Amino acid sequence: MAARASRKLLRDFLFRRACTTPIASARHCSSAAETAPKIPHFSKKGRLLTGTFLGLVIGGGAYVSTVDEATFCGWLFSATKLVNPFFALLDPEVAHRLGVSAAARGWVPREKRPDPSNLGLEVWGRKFSNPVGLAAGFDKNAEAVDGLLGLGFGFVEIGSVTPVPQEGNPKPRIFRLREEGAIINRCGFNSEGIVAVAKRLGAQHGKRKLDETTSTSSSSGEEVKPGGKAGPGILGVNLGKNKTSEDASSDYVQGVHTLSQYADYLVINVSSPNTPGLRMLQGRKQLKDLVKRVQAARDEMQWGEEGPPPLLVKIAPDLSKEDLEDIAAVALALRLDGLIISNTTVSRPDPVSTNPVASEAGGLSGKPLFNISTSFLKDMYILTRGKVPLIGCGGISSGEDAYKKIRAGASLVQLYTAFAYGGPALIPQIKAELSECLERDGFKSVSEAVGADCRVATAKV
Ligand SMILES: Cc1cc2nc3c(=O)[nH]c(=O)nc-3n(C[C@H](O)[C@H](O)[C@H](O)COP(=O)(O)O)c2cc1C
């Protein structure tokens, strides 16, 4: 009896619920029309607007589905320009944080178009699909390696990573000089430390390797794919030292022990202007001792067929001619695998000097750094007689700039500041322009153009 009553109650309840949803009530409840609530009537204008909107969505969707992947990818990259003005309104460090989080979550476009074939090159036995990389400092803690590589960079350098986590300098510590296309920063190696970064890289390494294996097994081609240890993208790990550490070389050795297994190349950063005493390590004796110790630490580890990752040193653009000669001598004597030229400058070249922000302490990057760092690059290429691969960094904001660095002696190039201003759309643009520059001047590949502006000078040395 109770069961029958409760079944009736349930039936009544369900029936009433069904009748209160507009579509269901229209279809099934005509007999109960007088008890059902009134179906809301849209005005003629409302119906017209809804119809137009739906038509646009359906028509747009149908059109997009006919567009090929490359065109769609191009649209996505161009569309990212729309968010640049919004980012420009935010505090630089907040904007940077947002950018890293977006890339870490995959909320950035993924480059599906192949790189122009004249951009491919081999350095340290590794195949780079293009020579344009992301410089250190953007992804200091390896949070977004996959997303950043997916943007189409030929390689991404994470760090600088310090052995022990440290906060860096007090905020604000990043300043925009928008009109000059420049930034001044005094971050001071804010880092989550080698252990946190190793955990993150370990997890990503496994995932990227798995993705690579899956995609390799499905492709029939025999050609060697560009890429590093863990997949199609090449990963550099930039090592720093803790502010309070008294034994700098021991800090770099700790970095090597913990992170080198994930690195396609390692960088000893002795050129940040924001860690007291760091730049002193660029002196001839200090650098020689440091590189020897780090090389030994790396070589003592167990390496498979591929051998240990190449070791590079990143230098400042504020050195004297003698300093450069000393560094070149050390690089040649110790068979250093490469040099990155350069980090930020403590100088304030024109037109920055007249900007009130120029008085902020820290390293200047972006367009005003281009000439200084390119001239250093050229000097170093000549001093090392083209025997040490160089990464040209500082002020690159176009394909023509990247091309000039290559002609000045860079095998690879990196950028940070122009990417911070221009966003993802800048990367395909730089690659396309660089490819055109090579073609225009009759170079079949990047390698052919490396050091083109120094050939007469090198012949004379
Ligand atoms: C906000 C900021 C943070 C940086 N942090 C690092 C860093 O941690 N380690 C490093 O080696 N270089 C760092 N750099 C320097 C860049 O890697 C690069 O050498 C320099 O900005 C010049 O390149 P650009 O003109 O394309 O920006 C940083 C640069 C900026 C703007």
Short mmCIF file of C-alpha atoms and ligand atoms in Angstrom, two decimals:
data_model
loop_
_atom_site.label_atom_id
_atom_site.label_comp_id
_atom_site.label_asym_id
_atom_site.label_seq_id
_atom_site.Cartn_x
_atom_site.Cartn_y
_atom_site.Cartn_z
CA MET A 1 0.00 0.00 0.00
CA ALA A 2 2.71 2.41 1.06
CA ALA A 3 4.80 1.29 -1.91
CA ARG A 4 1.93 2.02 -4.35
CA ALA A 5 1.42 5.49 -2.81
CA SER A 6 5.06 6.36 -3.02
CA ARG A 7 5.20 5.15 -6.69
CA LYS A 8 2.24 7.48 -7.46
CA LEU A 9 3.94 10.36 -5.71
CA LEU A 10 7.12 9.78 -7.71
CA ARG A 11 5.13 9.56 -10.99
CA ASP A 12 3.36 12.85 -10.23
CA PHE A 13 6.64 14.50 -9.36
CA LEU A 14 8.40 13.33 -12.52
CA PHE A 15 5.43 14.29 -14.68
CA ARG A 16 5.35 17.77 -13.22
CA ARG A 17 9.13 18.17 -13.68
CA ALA A 18 8.88 17.05 -17.30
CA CYS A 19 6.15 19.53 -17.95
CA THR A 20 8.06 22.45 -16.54
CA THR A 21 10.93 22.13 -19.07
CA PRO A 22 9.80 24.15 -22.10
CA ILE A 23 10.75 21.72 -24.89
CA ALA A 24 9.46 18.63 -23.12
CA SER A 25 6.26 20.35 -22.15
CA ALA A 26 5.61 21.43 -25.72
CA ARG A 27 6.18 17.89 -27.00
CA HIS A 28 4.51 15.68 -24.42
CA CYS A 29 2.21 17.67 -22.25
CA SER A 30 -0.29 19.21 -24.57
CA SER A 31 -3.10 17.73 -22.49
CA ALA A 32 -1.74 19.46 -19.42
CA ALA A 33 -1.13 22.73 -21.25
CA GLU A 34 -3.29 24.71 -18.91
CA THR A 35 -1.27 23.54 -15.85
CA ALA A 36 2.19 24.06 -17.44
CA PRO A 37 3.94 27.39 -16.98
CA LYS A 38 3.89 29.69 -19.98
CA ILE A 39 6.69 29.13 -22.53
CA PRO A 40 8.64 32.37 -22.78
CA HIS A 41 8.14 34.04 -26.16
CA PHE A 42 11.19 35.70 -27.71
CA SER A 43 10.59 38.92 -29.54
CA LYS A 44 11.01 38.98 -33.33
CA LYS A 45 14.23 40.94 -32.92
CA GLY A 46 15.51 38.39 -30.39
CA ARG A 47 14.73 35.50 -32.72
CA LEU A 48 16.47 37.28 -35.59
CA LEU A 49 19.59 37.92 -33.48
CA THR A 50 19.69 34.33 -32.20
CA GLY A 51 19.21 33.03 -35.74
CA THR A 52 22.01 35.24 -37.08
CA PHE A 53 24.33 34.20 -34.24
CA LEU A 54 23.64 30.49 -34.75
CA GLY A 55 24.01 30.90 -38.50
CA LEU A 56 27.39 32.58 -38.05
CA VAL A 57 28.60 29.89 -35.62
CA ILE A 58 27.46 27.04 -37.89
CA GLY A 59 28.66 28.75 -41.08
CA GLY A 60 31.97 29.76 -39.46
CA GLY A 61 32.46 26.25 -38.08
CA ALA A 62 31.73 24.73 -41.49
CA TYR A 63 34.22 27.11 -43.14
CA VAL A 64 36.94 26.44 -40.56
CA SER A 65 36.47 22.70 -41.03
CA THR A 66 37.33 23.11 -44.73
CA VAL A 67 40.48 25.13 -43.99
CA ASP A 68 43.75 23.21 -43.94
CA GLU A 69 45.73 22.76 -40.73
CA ALA A 70 48.50 25.18 -41.74
CA THR A 71 46.10 28.06 -42.41
CA PHE A 72 44.28 27.42 -39.17
CA CYS A 73 47.57 27.32 -37.29
CA GLY A 74 48.55 30.65 -38.87
CA TRP A 75 45.29 32.16 -37.69
CA LEU A 76 45.83 30.95 -34.15
CA PHE A 77 49.29 32.49 -33.99
CA SER A 78 48.02 35.80 -35.43
CA ALA A 79 45.11 35.78 -33.00
CA THR A 80 47.51 35.83 -30.05
CA LYS A 81 48.38 39.43 -31.04
CA LEU A 82 44.94 40.40 -29.76
CA VAL A 83 45.95 39.68 -26.17
CA ASN A 84 49.21 41.67 -26.29
CA PRO A 85 47.55 45.01 -25.36
CA PHE A 86 45.93 43.33 -22.35
CA PHE A 87 49.29 41.96 -21.19
CA ALA A 88 50.83 45.40 -21.67
CA LEU A 89 48.43 46.82 -19.07
CA LEU A 90 49.60 44.40 -16.39
CA ASP A 91 52.58 44.70 -14.12
CA PRO A 92 55.52 43.11 -16.05
CA GLU A 93 56.06 40.32 -13.54
CA VAL A 94 52.33 39.50 -13.36
CA ALA A 95 52.18 39.45 -17.17
CA HIS A 96 55.20 37.17 -17.22
CA ARG A 97 53.65 34.82 -14.64
CA LEU A 98 50.45 34.66 -16.71
CA GLY A 99 52.42 33.89 -19.87
CA VAL A 100 54.32 31.04 -18.20
CA SER A 101 51.11 29.60 -16.70
CA ALA A 102 49.34 29.76 -20.06
CA ALA A 103 52.21 27.94 -21.76
CA ALA A 104 52.36 25.39 -18.92
CA ARG A 105 48.65 24.62 -19.36
CA GLY A 106 48.89 24.40 -23.14
CA TRP A 107 46.76 27.53 -23.61
CA VAL A 108 49.08 28.72 -26.37
CA PRO A 109 49.07 27.76 -30.05
CA ARG A 110 51.04 24.73 -31.18
CA GLU A 111 53.13 25.06 -34.31
CA LYS A 112 52.00 22.40 -36.78
CA ARG A 113 53.68 23.85 -39.86
CA PRO A 114 57.11 22.45 -40.71
CA ASP A 115 60.03 24.87 -40.46
CA PRO A 116 61.51 26.13 -43.74
CA SER A 117 64.06 23.51 -44.77
CA ASN A 118 66.93 26.03 -45.04
CA LEU A 119 66.64 26.68 -41.27
CA GLY A 120 67.59 23.15 -40.18
CA LEU A 121 71.13 22.64 -38.85
CA GLU A 122 73.28 20.38 -36.73
CA VAL A 123 75.25 21.59 -33.71
CA TRP A 124 76.96 19.27 -31.17
CA GLY A 125 75.60 16.33 -33.15
CA ARG A 126 72.06 17.47 -32.43
CA LYS A 127 69.60 18.33 -35.17
CA PHE A 128 67.85 21.68 -34.71
CA SER A 129 64.79 22.22 -36.91
CA ASN A 130 65.51 25.94 -36.70
CA PRO A 131 68.16 28.05 -34.95
CA VAL A 132 65.80 30.35 -33.01
CA GLY A 133 65.67 29.62 -29.28
CA LEU A 134 64.10 31.04 -26.14
CA ALA A 135 66.72 32.56 -23.84
CA ALA A 136 67.11 31.77 -20.14
CA GLY A 137 65.03 33.68 -17.60
CA PHE A 138 61.62 33.21 -19.17
CA ASP A 139 60.98 29.70 -17.84
CA LYS A 140 63.27 29.77 -14.83
CA ASN A 141 61.74 26.71 -13.17
CA ALA A 142 60.98 24.49 -16.18
CA GLU A 143 57.24 24.85 -15.77
CA ALA A 144 56.33 25.17 -19.43
CA VAL A 145 58.99 23.42 -21.53
CA ASP A 146 56.54 21.47 -23.67
CA GLY A 147 54.24 24.44 -24.35
CA LEU A 148 57.19 26.70 -25.19
CA LEU A 149 58.81 24.17 -27.51
CA GLY A 150 55.39 23.71 -29.09
CA LEU A 151 55.39 27.39 -30.06
CA GLY A 152 58.02 26.53 -32.65
CA PHE A 153 61.27 27.50 -30.94
CA GLY A 154 64.19 25.41 -32.17
CA PHE A 155 65.28 25.10 -28.54
CA VAL A 156 64.36 26.36 -25.10
CA GLU A 157 66.76 27.18 -22.28
CA ILE A 158 65.39 26.94 -18.76
CA GLY A 159 66.90 28.60 -15.65
CA SER A 160 68.94 30.05 -14.24
CA VAL A 161 68.47 27.41 -11.57
CA THR A 162 70.23 27.77 -8.21
CA PRO A 163 71.07 24.80 -5.94
CA VAL A 164 68.94 26.00 -3.01
CA PRO A 165 65.58 27.76 -3.60
CA GLN A 166 65.85 31.55 -3.25
CA GLU A 167 63.42 34.44 -3.64
CA GLY A 168 65.60 36.79 -5.62
CA ASN A 169 65.49 40.56 -5.15
CA PRO A 170 62.46 42.40 -3.76
CA LYS A 171 59.73 43.40 -6.22
CA PRO A 172 59.32 45.43 -8.36
CA ARG A 173 62.36 44.11 -10.20
CA ILE A 174 61.30 44.08 -13.86
CA PHE A 175 60.75 47.38 -15.69
CA ARG A 176 59.52 48.00 -19.22
CA LEU A 177 60.99 50.59 -21.55
CA ARG A 178 58.26 50.10 -24.11
CA GLU A 179 59.27 52.76 -26.62
CA GLU A 180 62.80 51.44 -26.75
CA GLY A 181 61.68 47.80 -26.98
CA ALA A 182 63.71 47.11 -23.86
CA ILE A 183 63.50 45.76 -20.31
CA ILE A 184 65.58 46.39 -17.19
CA ASN A 185 65.56 43.52 -14.69
CA ARG A 186 67.21 42.85 -11.39
CA CYS A 187 65.51 39.54 -10.60
CA GLY A 188 68.59 38.19 -8.82
CA PHE A 189 68.06 34.50 -9.64
CA ASN A 190 64.63 33.85 -8.19
CA SER A 191 64.61 30.07 -8.38
CA GLU A 192 62.73 27.11 -6.98
CA GLY A 193 66.06 25.29 -6.77
CA ILE A 194 67.56 22.24 -8.46
CA VAL A 195 65.46 19.60 -6.67
CA ALA A 196 62.08 21.08 -7.65
CA VAL A 197 63.29 21.64 -11.22
CA ALA A 198 64.72 18.11 -11.45
CA LYS A 199 61.37 16.63 -10.36
CA ARG A 200 59.54 18.66 -12.99
CA LEU A 201 62.04 17.85 -15.73
CA GLY A 202 61.98 14.17 -14.80
CA ALA A 203 58.21 14.00 -15.24
CA GLN A 204 58.26 15.98 -18.50
CA HIS A 205 61.23 14.02 -19.83
CA GLY A 206 59.31 10.76 -19.51
CA LYS A 207 56.21 12.22 -21.15
CA ARG A 208 58.08 13.84 -24.05
CA LYS A 209 60.01 10.63 -24.64
CA LEU A 210 56.79 8.64 -24.71
CA ASP A 211 55.20 11.09 -27.18
CA GLU A 212 58.30 10.85 -29.34
CA THR A 213 58.28 7.04 -29.33
CA THR A 214 54.61 6.96 -30.25
CA SER A 215 55.03 9.40 -33.12
CA THR A 216 58.23 7.74 -34.36
CA SER A 217 56.71 4.28 -34.46
CA SER A 218 53.83 5.54 -36.55
CA SER A 219 56.02 7.27 -39.12
CA SER A 220 57.55 5.22 -41.88
CA GLY A 221 60.28 7.69 -42.93
CA GLU A 222 63.90 6.81 -42.15
CA GLU A 223 65.12 10.37 -41.85
CA VAL A 224 66.48 11.35 -38.41
CA LYS A 225 64.07 13.66 -36.67
CA PRO A 226 65.35 16.91 -35.24
CA GLY A 227 65.46 16.93 -31.49
CA GLY A 228 67.19 16.19 -28.27
CA LYS A 229 67.27 13.51 -25.59
CA ALA A 230 63.57 13.58 -24.85
CA GLY A 231 61.88 14.44 -28.11
CA PRO A 232 61.62 16.83 -30.97
CA GLY A 233 62.65 19.92 -29.00
CA ILE A 234 66.08 20.71 -27.64
CA LEU A 235 66.40 21.68 -23.99
CA GLY A 236 69.18 23.77 -22.49
CA VAL A 237 69.64 23.98 -18.71
CA ASN A 238 71.16 27.20 -17.40
CA LEU A 239 72.86 26.96 -14.00
CA GLY A 240 73.31 29.76 -11.49
CA LYS A 241 74.73 30.14 -8.00
CA ASN A 242 73.03 31.06 -4.74
CA LYS A 243 73.47 34.63 -3.57
CA THR A 244 74.96 33.63 -0.20
CA SER A 245 77.07 30.75 -1.44
CA GLU A 246 80.81 31.20 -0.91
CA ASP A 247 81.91 28.39 -3.19
CA ALA A 248 80.53 29.19 -6.63
CA SER A 249 81.99 26.17 -8.38
CA SER A 250 80.41 23.81 -5.88
CA ASP A 251 77.02 25.38 -6.73
CA TYR A 252 77.52 24.73 -10.45
CA VAL A 253 78.72 21.19 -9.74
CA GLN A 254 75.53 20.51 -7.75
CA GLY A 255 73.53 21.78 -10.71
CA VAL A 256 75.41 19.45 -13.05
CA HIS A 257 74.92 16.42 -10.79
CA THR A 258 71.17 16.98 -10.44
CA LEU A 259 70.10 18.37 -13.81
CA SER A 260 72.50 17.31 -16.54
CA GLN A 261 70.70 14.02 -17.20
CA TYR A 262 67.78 16.02 -18.61
CA ALA A 263 69.82 18.60 -20.52
CA ASP A 264 70.69 18.60 -24.20
CA TYR A 265 73.21 21.26 -23.26
CA LEU A 266 74.31 22.91 -20.02
CA VAL A 267 75.15 26.55 -19.40
CA ILE A 268 77.33 28.05 -16.70
CA ASN A 269 75.89 31.49 -16.20
CA VAL A 270 78.59 33.81 -14.87
CA SER A 271 77.17 36.98 -16.35
CA SER A 272 74.04 38.05 -14.49
CA PRO A 273 74.61 41.59 -13.16
CA ASN A 274 72.21 40.98 -10.28
CA THR A 275 74.19 38.50 -8.16
CA PRO A 276 77.07 40.21 -6.36
CA GLY A 277 80.49 38.98 -7.45
CA LEU A 278 79.16 36.64 -10.16
CA ARG A 279 80.71 38.46 -13.08
CA MET A 280 84.17 38.19 -11.44
CA LEU A 281 84.04 34.53 -12.42
CA GLN A 282 84.67 35.61 -16.02
CA GLY A 283 88.30 36.45 -15.19
CA ARG A 284 90.86 34.20 -16.88
CA LYS A 285 91.99 32.19 -13.85
CA GLN A 286 88.58 32.01 -12.17
CA LEU A 287 86.90 30.90 -15.39
CA LYS A 288 89.54 28.30 -16.14
CA ASP A 289 89.27 26.76 -12.64
CA LEU A 290 85.49 26.84 -12.75
CA VAL A 291 85.14 25.26 -16.20
CA LYS A 292 87.70 22.55 -15.35
CA ARG A 293 85.83 21.61 -12.18
CA VAL A 294 82.42 21.57 -13.86
CA GLN A 295 83.71 19.60 -16.84
CA ALA A 296 85.25 17.06 -14.47
CA ALA A 297 81.98 16.73 -12.52
CA ARG A 298 80.07 16.16 -15.73
CA ASP A 299 82.57 13.67 -17.14
CA GLU A 300 82.67 11.63 -13.92
CA MET A 301 79.00 10.81 -14.34
CA GLN A 302 77.88 7.76 -16.28
CA TRP A 303 76.81 8.54 -19.82
CA GLY A 304 75.35 6.34 -22.49
CA GLU A 305 76.19 6.29 -26.19
CA GLU A 306 75.34 9.94 -26.67
CA GLY A 307 77.92 11.05 -24.14
CA PRO A 308 77.64 13.97 -21.74
CA PRO A 309 75.75 17.14 -22.64
CA PRO A 310 77.82 19.96 -24.15
CA LEU A 311 78.92 22.62 -21.68
CA LEU A 312 78.62 26.33 -22.53
CA VAL A 313 79.44 29.56 -20.71
CA LYS A 314 77.20 32.61 -20.93
CA ILE A 315 79.08 35.90 -20.84
CA ALA A 316 78.28 39.57 -20.30
CA PRO A 317 78.43 42.31 -22.92
CA ASP A 318 80.28 44.65 -20.54
CA LEU A 319 83.74 43.14 -20.83
CA SER A 320 86.97 44.70 -22.06
CA LYS A 321 88.83 43.51 -25.15
CA GLU A 322 91.36 41.79 -22.84
CA ASP A 323 88.58 39.99 -20.97
CA LEU A 324 87.25 38.70 -24.29
CA GLU A 325 90.70 37.49 -25.30
CA ASP A 326 91.06 35.68 -21.98
CA ILE A 327 87.68 33.99 -22.35
CA ALA A 328 88.49 32.97 -25.92
CA ALA A 329 91.81 31.50 -24.74
CA VAL A 330 90.09 29.51 -21.98
CA ALA A 331 87.38 28.31 -24.37
CA LEU A 332 89.95 27.04 -26.86
CA ALA A 333 92.31 25.55 -24.26
CA LEU A 334 89.59 23.65 -22.41
CA ARG A 335 87.64 22.78 -25.55
CA LEU A 336 84.54 24.45 -24.28
CA ASP A 337 81.51 23.36 -26.32
CA GLY A 338 80.14 26.84 -26.77
CA LEU A 339 79.59 30.39 -25.56
CA ILE A 340 76.40 32.40 -25.25
CA ILE A 341 76.90 36.04 -26.14
CA SER A 342 75.38 37.76 -24.31
CA ASN A 343 73.52 38.38 -21.08
CA THR A 344 72.02 41.79 -20.22
CA THR A 345 74.15 44.95 -20.01
CA VAL A 346 74.68 47.30 -17.08
CA SER A 347 75.32 50.13 -19.54
CA ARG A 348 72.53 52.46 -20.70
CA PRO A 349 73.22 53.14 -24.38
CA ASP A 350 71.21 55.73 -26.34
CA PRO A 351 68.26 56.17 -26.60
CA VAL A 352 67.71 54.49 -23.22
CA SER A 353 69.85 56.94 -21.26
CA THR A 354 67.19 59.67 -21.50
CA ASN A 355 64.37 57.42 -20.22
CA PRO A 356 63.67 57.97 -16.47
CA VAL A 357 63.44 54.17 -16.00
CA ALA A 358 67.09 53.94 -17.10
CA SER A 359 68.12 54.86 -13.55
CA GLU A 360 66.69 51.59 -12.20
CA ALA A 361 69.47 49.20 -11.20
CA GLY A 362 69.74 45.99 -13.21
CA GLY A 363 70.54 44.53 -16.60
CA LEU A 364 69.19 46.05 -19.79
CA SER A 365 67.90 43.76 -22.54
CA GLY A 366 66.11 44.20 -25.86
CA LYS A 367 66.73 46.40 -28.89
CA PRO A 368 69.33 48.76 -27.34
CA LEU A 369 71.49 45.70 -26.58
CA PHE A 370 71.59 44.51 -30.17
CA ASN A 371 74.64 46.40 -31.46
CA ILE A 372 76.77 45.89 -28.36
CA SER A 373 76.12 42.15 -28.14
CA THR A 374 76.48 41.59 -31.90
CA SER A 375 79.81 43.35 -32.00
CA PHE A 376 80.99 41.19 -29.04
CA LEU A 377 79.77 38.12 -30.87
CA LYS A 378 81.76 39.03 -33.94
CA ASP A 379 84.90 39.69 -31.87
CA MET A 380 84.53 36.31 -30.17
CA TYR A 381 83.99 34.47 -33.45
CA ILE A 382 87.21 35.98 -34.76
CA LEU A 383 89.14 35.31 -31.54
CA THR A 384 88.03 31.67 -31.46
CA ARG A 385 88.58 31.34 -35.23
CA GLY A 386 85.10 29.93 -35.69
CA LYS A 387 86.05 26.82 -33.72
CA VAL A 388 83.67 27.28 -30.81
CA PRO A 389 79.92 27.24 -31.55
CA LEU A 390 78.38 30.53 -30.44
CA ILE A 391 74.80 31.35 -29.47
CA GLY A 392 73.97 34.95 -30.35
CA CYS A 393 71.62 36.63 -27.90
CA GLY A 394 70.66 40.24 -27.25
CA GLY A 395 68.14 42.49 -28.91
CA ILE A 396 66.80 40.15 -31.60
CA SER A 397 63.31 41.24 -32.65
CA SER A 398 63.15 40.24 -36.32
CA GLY A 399 64.40 37.67 -38.80
CA GLU A 400 66.84 40.24 -40.15
CA ASP A 401 68.31 40.65 -36.62
CA ALA A 402 68.66 36.87 -36.27
CA TYR A 403 70.36 36.79 -39.68
CA LYS A 404 72.82 39.53 -38.65
CA LYS A 405 73.76 37.51 -35.55
CA ILE A 406 74.35 34.45 -37.72
CA ARG A 407 76.50 36.41 -40.14
CA ALA A 408 78.41 37.76 -37.12
CA GLY A 409 79.26 34.21 -36.07
CA ALA A 410 76.28 32.70 -34.26
CA SER A 411 75.33 29.12 -35.05
CA LEU A 412 72.17 29.53 -33.00
CA VAL A 413 70.30 32.57 -31.70
CA GLN A 414 68.08 33.29 -28.69
CA LEU A 415 65.65 35.97 -27.65
CA TYR A 416 63.66 36.99 -24.62
CA THR A 417 62.59 40.66 -24.58
CA ALA A 418 61.06 40.81 -28.06
CA PHE A 419 59.09 37.65 -27.24
CA ALA A 420 57.84 39.26 -24.03
CA TYR A 421 56.50 42.18 -26.10
CA GLY A 422 55.45 40.40 -29.28
CA GLY A 423 54.16 37.06 -27.95
CA PRO A 424 53.88 33.79 -29.87
CA ALA A 425 53.11 35.43 -33.25
CA LEU A 426 56.68 36.70 -33.39
CA ILE A 427 58.25 33.25 -33.66
CA PRO A 428 56.86 32.11 -37.05
CA GLN A 429 57.47 35.65 -38.30
CA ILE A 430 61.16 35.60 -37.33
CA LYS A 431 61.64 32.16 -38.85
CA ALA A 432 59.98 33.12 -42.14
CA GLU A 433 62.02 36.35 -42.37
CA LEU A 434 65.26 34.55 -41.55
CA SER A 435 64.56 31.96 -44.23
CA GLU A 436 63.95 34.76 -46.76
CA CYS A 437 67.19 36.55 -45.78
CA LEU A 438 69.20 33.37 -46.38
CA GLU A 439 67.54 32.82 -49.73
CA ARG A 440 67.96 36.46 -50.75
CA ASP A 441 71.72 36.31 -50.18
CA GLY A 442 72.17 32.91 -51.81
CA PHE A 443 72.79 30.80 -48.69
CA LYS A 444 71.32 27.33 -48.93
CA SER A 445 71.43 26.83 -45.16
CA VAL A 446 72.07 28.56 -41.84
CA SER A 447 75.44 26.81 -41.51
CA GLU A 448 76.63 28.39 -44.78
CA ALA A 449 75.89 31.86 -43.42
CA VAL A 450 77.54 31.43 -39.99
CA GLY A 451 80.32 34.00 -39.65
CA ALA A 452 79.87 35.32 -43.21
CA ASP A 453 80.71 38.85 -42.02
CA CYS A 454 83.91 37.70 -40.32
CA ARG A 455 85.48 35.58 -43.07
CA VAL A 456 87.97 38.19 -44.25
CA ALA A 457 88.81 39.11 -40.67
CA THR A 458 89.29 35.45 -39.60
CA ALA A 459 91.53 34.80 -42.58
CA LYS A 460 93.78 37.63 -41.37
CA VAL A 461 94.08 36.37 -37.73
C1 LIG B 1 63.34 39.36 -16.86
C2 LIG B 1 64.60 38.70 -17.33
C3 LIG B 1 65.15 37.65 -16.60
C4 LIG B 1 66.31 37.03 -17.04
N1 LIG B 1 66.82 35.99 -16.31
C5 LIG B 1 67.94 35.34 -16.75
C6 LIG B 1 68.45 34.23 -16.06
O1 LIG B 1 67.90 33.78 -15.05
N2 LIG B 1 69.57 33.65 -16.54
C7 LIG B 1 70.21 34.08 -17.67
O2 LIG B 1 71.22 33.51 -18.07
N3 LIG B 1 69.72 35.14 -18.37
C8 LIG B 1 68.60 35.76 -17.94
N4 LIG B 1 68.11 36.83 -18.66
C9 LIG B 1 68.87 37.32 -19.83
C10 LIG B 1 68.34 36.73 -21.14
O3 LIG B 1 68.50 35.35 -21.16
C11 LIG B 1 69.08 37.34 -22.35
O4 LIG B 1 70.43 36.98 -22.27
C12 LIG B 1 68.97 38.85 -22.41
O5 LIG B 1 67.70 39.28 -22.02
C13 LIG B 1 69.27 39.38 -23.81
O6 LIG B 1 68.35 38.90 -24.75
P1 LIG B 1 67.08 39.77 -25.27
O7 LIG B 1 67.60 41.12 -25.63
O8 LIG B 1 66.52 39.01 -26.41
O9 LIG B 1 66.14 39.83 -24.11
C14 LIG B 1 66.95 37.46 -18.22
C15 LIG B 1 66.38 38.51 -18.96
C16 LIG B 1 65.22 39.12 -18.55
C17 LIG B 1 64.64 40.24 -19.37
#
